[in-house]
Amino acid sequence: MTTTPVTPAPPAGPGSEALRTPASASLHRVLAVARRQWLVLKRSPHRFFDVLVWPLVDTLLYGSIGLFAAQAAEAAGGEPGTAATVTVYLLSGTVLWHLVHQTQISLATGFLEETWSRNILGLLATPTRAWEYLAGVGLFALVRTAAGTLAVAALAFGAYAFDVTTLGFGLIPVAALLLVCGWSVALLVVGLVLRFGSGAEALVWGALSVVMPLSGVFSPVSTLPAALRPIAQLLPTTHVFAVGRDLAAGHGISWGRLGLAAAGTAALAALSLYALLRMLRTFRRRGLVTRYS
């Protein structure tokens, strides 16, 4: 009996997974997830409404309201400096709000793309780990956030002569905390969608709508009804925006309030990550992936 010789497999190419180190392979998967998010956005131009159109609409809306309030106050005999402060608060609040809003929306809708395309099962079948997927979506969410925030800042400067860089270097920790807050809310929402299904998708757009008025985005929380003020004080975003208003008013950084905001943001991030991991385990244990297959 003749034995057929076994032909050895060809050597792996230079870009193959076999030749990558674990760190290099992990980075490759993260970038692949980010590229997928870019291709989805590129091939769906209507999704640019979330990235550019709505932020610009908000800037025009709140900028015009602030300008009208300033003009009305001057016409009524008010101090011009006080009236201009209203405009500055509204525009600085708009720019800072879109940092947290765009971050949360970008990360949460990045995951929803997998549910809408029924790709959850395929995603679980890949070697991509949960943190790699989150890192890839978060990386692209950061790019989307930068694009939307730069558009808002450019319109605020061009239409209302408001330069966000006048807030100084204190803007850096404020922006960082708002980014973490946005990611934390998005992780919590993603976990709820995994656990309770598509009915929880409304929270992607609705969660921050509840947080916004309680955070004092445009005004101190002292203007809220007395019953809501204790709730507002528990939110880390409340203290972040308070620091932002101090910067806009030229008072410098309140380090005590910034430390309180950092501690609250860290607690929120830890809670959101814990909740996501718990709901992800429930998602796998109960076979809830069948909802999206």
Coordinates of C-alpha atoms in Angstrom, one line a residue:
M1 CA 0.0 0.0 0.0
T2 CA 1.3 3.4 -1.0
T3 CA 1.5 6.0 1.6
T4 CA 0.7 9.6 0.5
P5 CA 3.3 12.0 1.9
V6 CA 1.9 14.8 4.1
T7 CA 2.7 18.2 2.8
P8 CA 3.7 20.6 5.6
A9 CA 1.7 23.7 6.0
P10 CA 3.2 26.9 4.6
P11 CA 4.9 29.2 7.0
A12 CA 2.8 31.9 8.5
G13 CA 2.9 35.3 6.8
P14 CA 4.5 38.3 8.5
G15 CA 1.1 39.7 9.5
S16 CA -0.4 36.5 10.8
E17 CA -1.7 36.0 14.3
A18 CA 0.8 33.2 14.9
L19 CA 3.8 35.6 14.8
R20 CA 2.3 38.2 17.0
T21 CA 3.1 38.5 20.7
P22 CA 0.1 38.4 23.1
A23 CA 0.3 42.2 23.5
S24 CA 0.6 42.8 19.8
A25 CA -2.4 40.5 19.1
S26 CA -4.4 42.2 21.7
L27 CA -3.6 45.7 20.2
H28 CA -4.5 44.3 16.8
R29 CA -8.0 43.3 18.0
V30 CA -8.5 46.6 19.7
L31 CA -7.7 48.5 16.5
A32 CA -9.9 46.1 14.5
V33 CA -12.9 46.9 16.7
A34 CA -12.2 50.6 16.4
R35 CA -11.9 50.3 12.6
R36 CA -15.2 48.5 12.4
Q37 CA -16.8 51.4 14.2
W38 CA -15.3 53.8 11.7
L39 CA -16.6 51.8 8.8
V40 CA -20.1 51.7 10.2
L41 CA -20.0 55.5 10.6
K42 CA -18.5 56.0 7.2
R43 CA -21.1 53.9 5.4
S44 CA -24.0 55.5 7.3
P45 CA -23.8 59.3 6.7
H46 CA -27.0 59.9 8.7
R47 CA -25.1 58.9 11.8
F48 CA -23.1 62.2 11.5
F49 CA -26.2 63.9 13.0
D50 CA -25.2 62.6 16.4
V51 CA -21.5 63.6 15.9
L52 CA -21.9 67.1 14.4
V53 CA -25.4 68.3 13.7
W54 CA -27.0 68.0 17.2
P55 CA -24.0 69.5 19.0
L56 CA -24.1 72.5 16.6
V57 CA -27.8 72.9 17.1
D58 CA -27.3 72.9 20.9
T59 CA -24.6 75.5 20.6
L60 CA -26.8 77.8 18.4
L61 CA -29.8 77.3 20.8
Y62 CA -28.0 78.0 24.1
G63 CA -25.7 80.6 22.6
S64 CA -28.7 82.5 21.2
I65 CA -30.6 82.2 24.6
G66 CA -27.6 83.6 26.4
L67 CA -27.1 86.4 24.0
F68 CA -30.8 87.4 24.2
A69 CA -30.6 87.3 28.1
A70 CA -27.6 89.5 28.0
Q71 CA -29.2 92.0 25.7
A72 CA -32.5 92.0 27.7
A73 CA -30.6 92.6 30.9
E74 CA -28.7 95.5 29.5
A75 CA -31.9 97.0 28.0
A76 CA -33.5 96.7 31.5
G77 CA -30.6 98.6 33.1
G78 CA -28.7 95.7 34.4
E79 CA -24.9 95.5 34.7
P80 CA -23.3 94.5 31.3
G81 CA -20.8 92.3 33.1
T82 CA -23.5 90.3 34.9
A83 CA -25.5 89.8 31.7
A84 CA -22.4 88.6 29.8
T85 CA -21.8 86.0 32.6
V86 CA -25.0 84.3 31.6
T87 CA -23.8 83.9 28.1
V88 CA -20.4 82.6 29.2
Y89 CA -22.1 80.1 31.6
L90 CA -24.4 78.8 28.8
L91 CA -21.6 78.4 26.2
S92 CA -19.1 76.9 28.6
G93 CA -21.7 74.5 29.9
T94 CA -22.6 73.5 26.3
V95 CA -19.0 72.7 25.4
L96 CA -18.4 70.8 28.6
W97 CA -21.7 69.0 28.4
H98 CA -21.0 67.6 24.9
L99 CA -17.8 66.1 26.3
V100 CA -19.8 63.8 28.6
H101 CA -22.7 63.4 26.2
Q102 CA -20.8 62.5 23.1
T103 CA -18.6 60.1 25.1
Q104 CA -21.6 58.3 26.5
I105 CA -23.6 58.2 23.2
S106 CA -20.6 57.1 21.2
L107 CA -19.6 54.2 23.5
A108 CA -23.2 53.0 24.0
T109 CA -24.3 53.1 20.4
G110 CA -21.1 51.4 19.4
F111 CA -22.3 48.4 21.3
L112 CA -25.8 48.8 20.0
E113 CA -24.4 48.4 16.5
E114 CA -23.7 44.8 17.5
T115 CA -27.2 44.2 18.6
W116 CA -28.8 45.9 15.6
S117 CA -26.7 43.8 13.2
R118 CA -27.3 40.6 15.2
N119 CA -23.6 40.2 15.6
I120 CA -23.4 39.5 19.4
L121 CA -23.1 35.7 18.9
G122 CA -20.4 36.2 16.3
L123 CA -18.5 38.6 18.6
L124 CA -18.6 36.0 21.4
A125 CA -17.2 33.4 19.1
T126 CA -14.0 35.5 18.3
P127 CA -10.9 35.5 20.5
T128 CA -11.7 39.2 21.4
R129 CA -11.9 39.6 25.1
A130 CA -14.4 42.0 26.8
W131 CA -11.9 44.6 27.7
E132 CA -10.4 44.6 24.2
Y133 CA -13.8 45.2 22.7
L134 CA -14.5 48.0 25.2
A135 CA -11.1 49.5 24.5
G136 CA -11.7 49.5 20.7
V137 CA -15.2 51.0 21.0
G138 CA -13.9 53.5 23.6
L139 CA -11.0 54.5 21.4
F140 CA -13.3 55.4 18.5
A141 CA -15.7 57.0 20.9
L142 CA -12.9 59.3 21.9
V143 CA -12.3 60.3 18.3
R144 CA -16.1 61.0 17.8
T145 CA -16.1 63.0 21.0
A146 CA -13.1 65.1 19.9
A147 CA -14.8 65.8 16.6
G148 CA -18.1 66.9 18.1
T149 CA -16.5 69.0 20.9
L150 CA -14.2 70.7 18.5
A151 CA -17.1 71.6 16.2
V152 CA -19.0 73.0 19.2
A153 CA -16.0 75.0 20.4
A154 CA -15.4 76.4 16.9
L155 CA -19.0 77.5 16.5
A156 CA -19.0 79.1 19.9
F157 CA -15.9 81.1 19.0
G158 CA -17.0 82.0 15.5
A159 CA -20.6 82.9 16.3
Y160 CA -20.4 84.2 19.9
A161 CA -16.7 85.1 20.3
F162 CA -16.4 82.6 23.2
D163 CA -12.9 81.0 23.4
V164 CA -13.0 77.9 25.5
T165 CA -9.2 78.0 25.9
T166 CA -9.7 81.0 28.2
L167 CA -10.7 78.5 30.9
G168 CA -7.0 77.7 31.1
F169 CA -5.2 74.5 32.1
G170 CA -7.9 73.8 34.6
L171 CA -9.9 72.6 31.6
I172 CA -7.7 69.5 31.3
P173 CA -8.8 67.7 34.6
V174 CA -12.4 68.9 34.1
A175 CA -12.5 67.4 30.6
A176 CA -10.8 64.1 31.8
L177 CA -13.4 63.7 34.6
L178 CA -16.3 64.3 32.2
L179 CA -14.9 61.7 29.8
V180 CA -14.7 59.1 32.6
C181 CA -18.3 60.0 33.7
G182 CA -19.5 59.5 30.1
W183 CA -17.8 56.2 29.8
S184 CA -19.2 55.1 33.2
V185 CA -22.8 55.9 32.3
A186 CA -22.3 54.1 29.0
L187 CA -21.0 51.0 30.6
L188 CA -23.9 50.9 33.0
V189 CA -26.4 51.3 30.1
V190 CA -24.7 48.6 28.1
G191 CA -25.0 46.2 31.0
L192 CA -28.7 47.0 31.3
V193 CA -29.2 46.3 27.6
L194 CA -27.4 43.0 28.0
R195 CA -29.5 42.1 31.0
F196 CA -33.0 43.3 30.0
G197 CA -32.8 43.4 26.2
S198 CA -33.7 46.0 23.6
G199 CA -36.3 47.5 25.8
A200 CA -33.5 49.1 27.8
E201 CA -32.1 50.9 24.7
A202 CA -34.1 54.0 25.5
L203 CA -31.7 54.6 28.4
V204 CA -28.9 55.2 25.9
W205 CA -30.5 58.6 25.1
G206 CA -32.5 59.1 28.2
A207 CA -30.0 58.4 31.0
L208 CA -28.1 61.7 30.6
S209 CA -31.3 63.6 30.0
V210 CA -32.1 62.9 33.7
V211 CA -28.5 63.7 34.8
M212 CA -28.3 67.0 32.9
P213 CA -30.7 69.2 35.0
L214 CA -29.4 67.7 38.2
S215 CA -25.8 68.4 37.4
G216 CA -26.0 72.2 37.3
V217 CA -24.6 72.3 33.7
F218 CA -25.6 75.9 33.2
S219 CA -26.4 77.1 36.7
P220 CA -25.6 76.2 40.3
V221 CA -27.7 73.4 41.9
S222 CA -28.9 76.0 44.4
T223 CA -31.4 77.0 41.8
L224 CA -33.0 73.5 41.9
P225 CA -36.0 72.7 44.1
A226 CA -34.9 72.0 47.6
A227 CA -36.0 68.4 47.4
L228 CA -33.6 67.7 44.5
R229 CA -30.5 69.4 45.8
P230 CA -29.3 66.5 48.0
I231 CA -29.7 64.1 45.0
A232 CA -27.7 66.6 42.8
Q233 CA -24.9 66.7 45.4
L234 CA -24.4 63.0 45.1
L235 CA -23.6 63.2 41.4
P236 CA -19.9 63.6 40.5
T237 CA -21.0 65.6 37.4
T238 CA -22.4 68.3 39.7
H239 CA -19.0 69.0 41.2
V240 CA -17.2 68.8 37.8
F241 CA -19.5 71.4 36.3
A242 CA -19.2 73.6 39.4
V243 CA -15.4 73.6 38.8
G244 CA -16.1 74.5 35.1
R245 CA -18.3 77.4 36.1
D246 CA -15.6 78.7 38.5
L247 CA -13.1 78.6 35.6
A248 CA -15.5 80.4 33.3
A249 CA -16.0 83.1 35.9
G250 CA -12.2 83.5 36.2
H251 CA -12.0 82.2 39.8
G252 CA -9.5 79.5 39.2
I253 CA -9.7 75.9 40.3
S254 CA -11.4 74.9 43.5
W255 CA -9.1 72.0 44.4
G256 CA -11.4 70.8 47.2
R257 CA -14.4 70.5 44.8
L258 CA -12.2 69.0 42.1
G259 CA -11.0 66.3 44.6
L260 CA -14.6 65.6 45.5
A261 CA -15.5 65.3 41.8
A262 CA -12.5 62.9 41.2
A263 CA -13.5 60.7 44.1
G264 CA -17.1 60.6 43.0
T265 CA -16.1 59.8 39.4
A266 CA -13.8 57.0 40.5
A267 CA -16.7 55.5 42.6
L268 CA -19.1 55.8 39.7
A269 CA -16.6 54.1 37.3
A270 CA -16.0 51.3 39.7
L271 CA -19.7 50.8 40.3
S272 CA -20.5 50.8 36.6
L273 CA -17.7 48.3 35.8
Y274 CA -18.8 46.0 38.6
A275 CA -22.5 46.2 37.4
L276 CA -21.4 45.5 33.8
L277 CA -19.4 42.4 34.7
R278 CA -22.2 41.1 36.8
M279 CA -24.8 41.5 34.1
L280 CA -22.4 40.1 31.5
R281 CA -22.1 36.9 33.6
T282 CA -25.8 36.7 33.8
F283 CA -26.1 37.3 30.1
R284 CA -23.8 34.3 29.4
R285 CA -25.1 32.0 32.1
R286 CA -28.8 32.3 31.0
G287 CA -28.1 32.2 27.3
L288 CA -29.6 35.6 26.7
V289 CA -27.5 35.9 23.5
T290 CA -30.5 34.2 21.7
R291 CA -32.2 37.6 21.8
Y292 CA -29.8 38.9 19.2
S293 CA -29.3 35.8 17.0

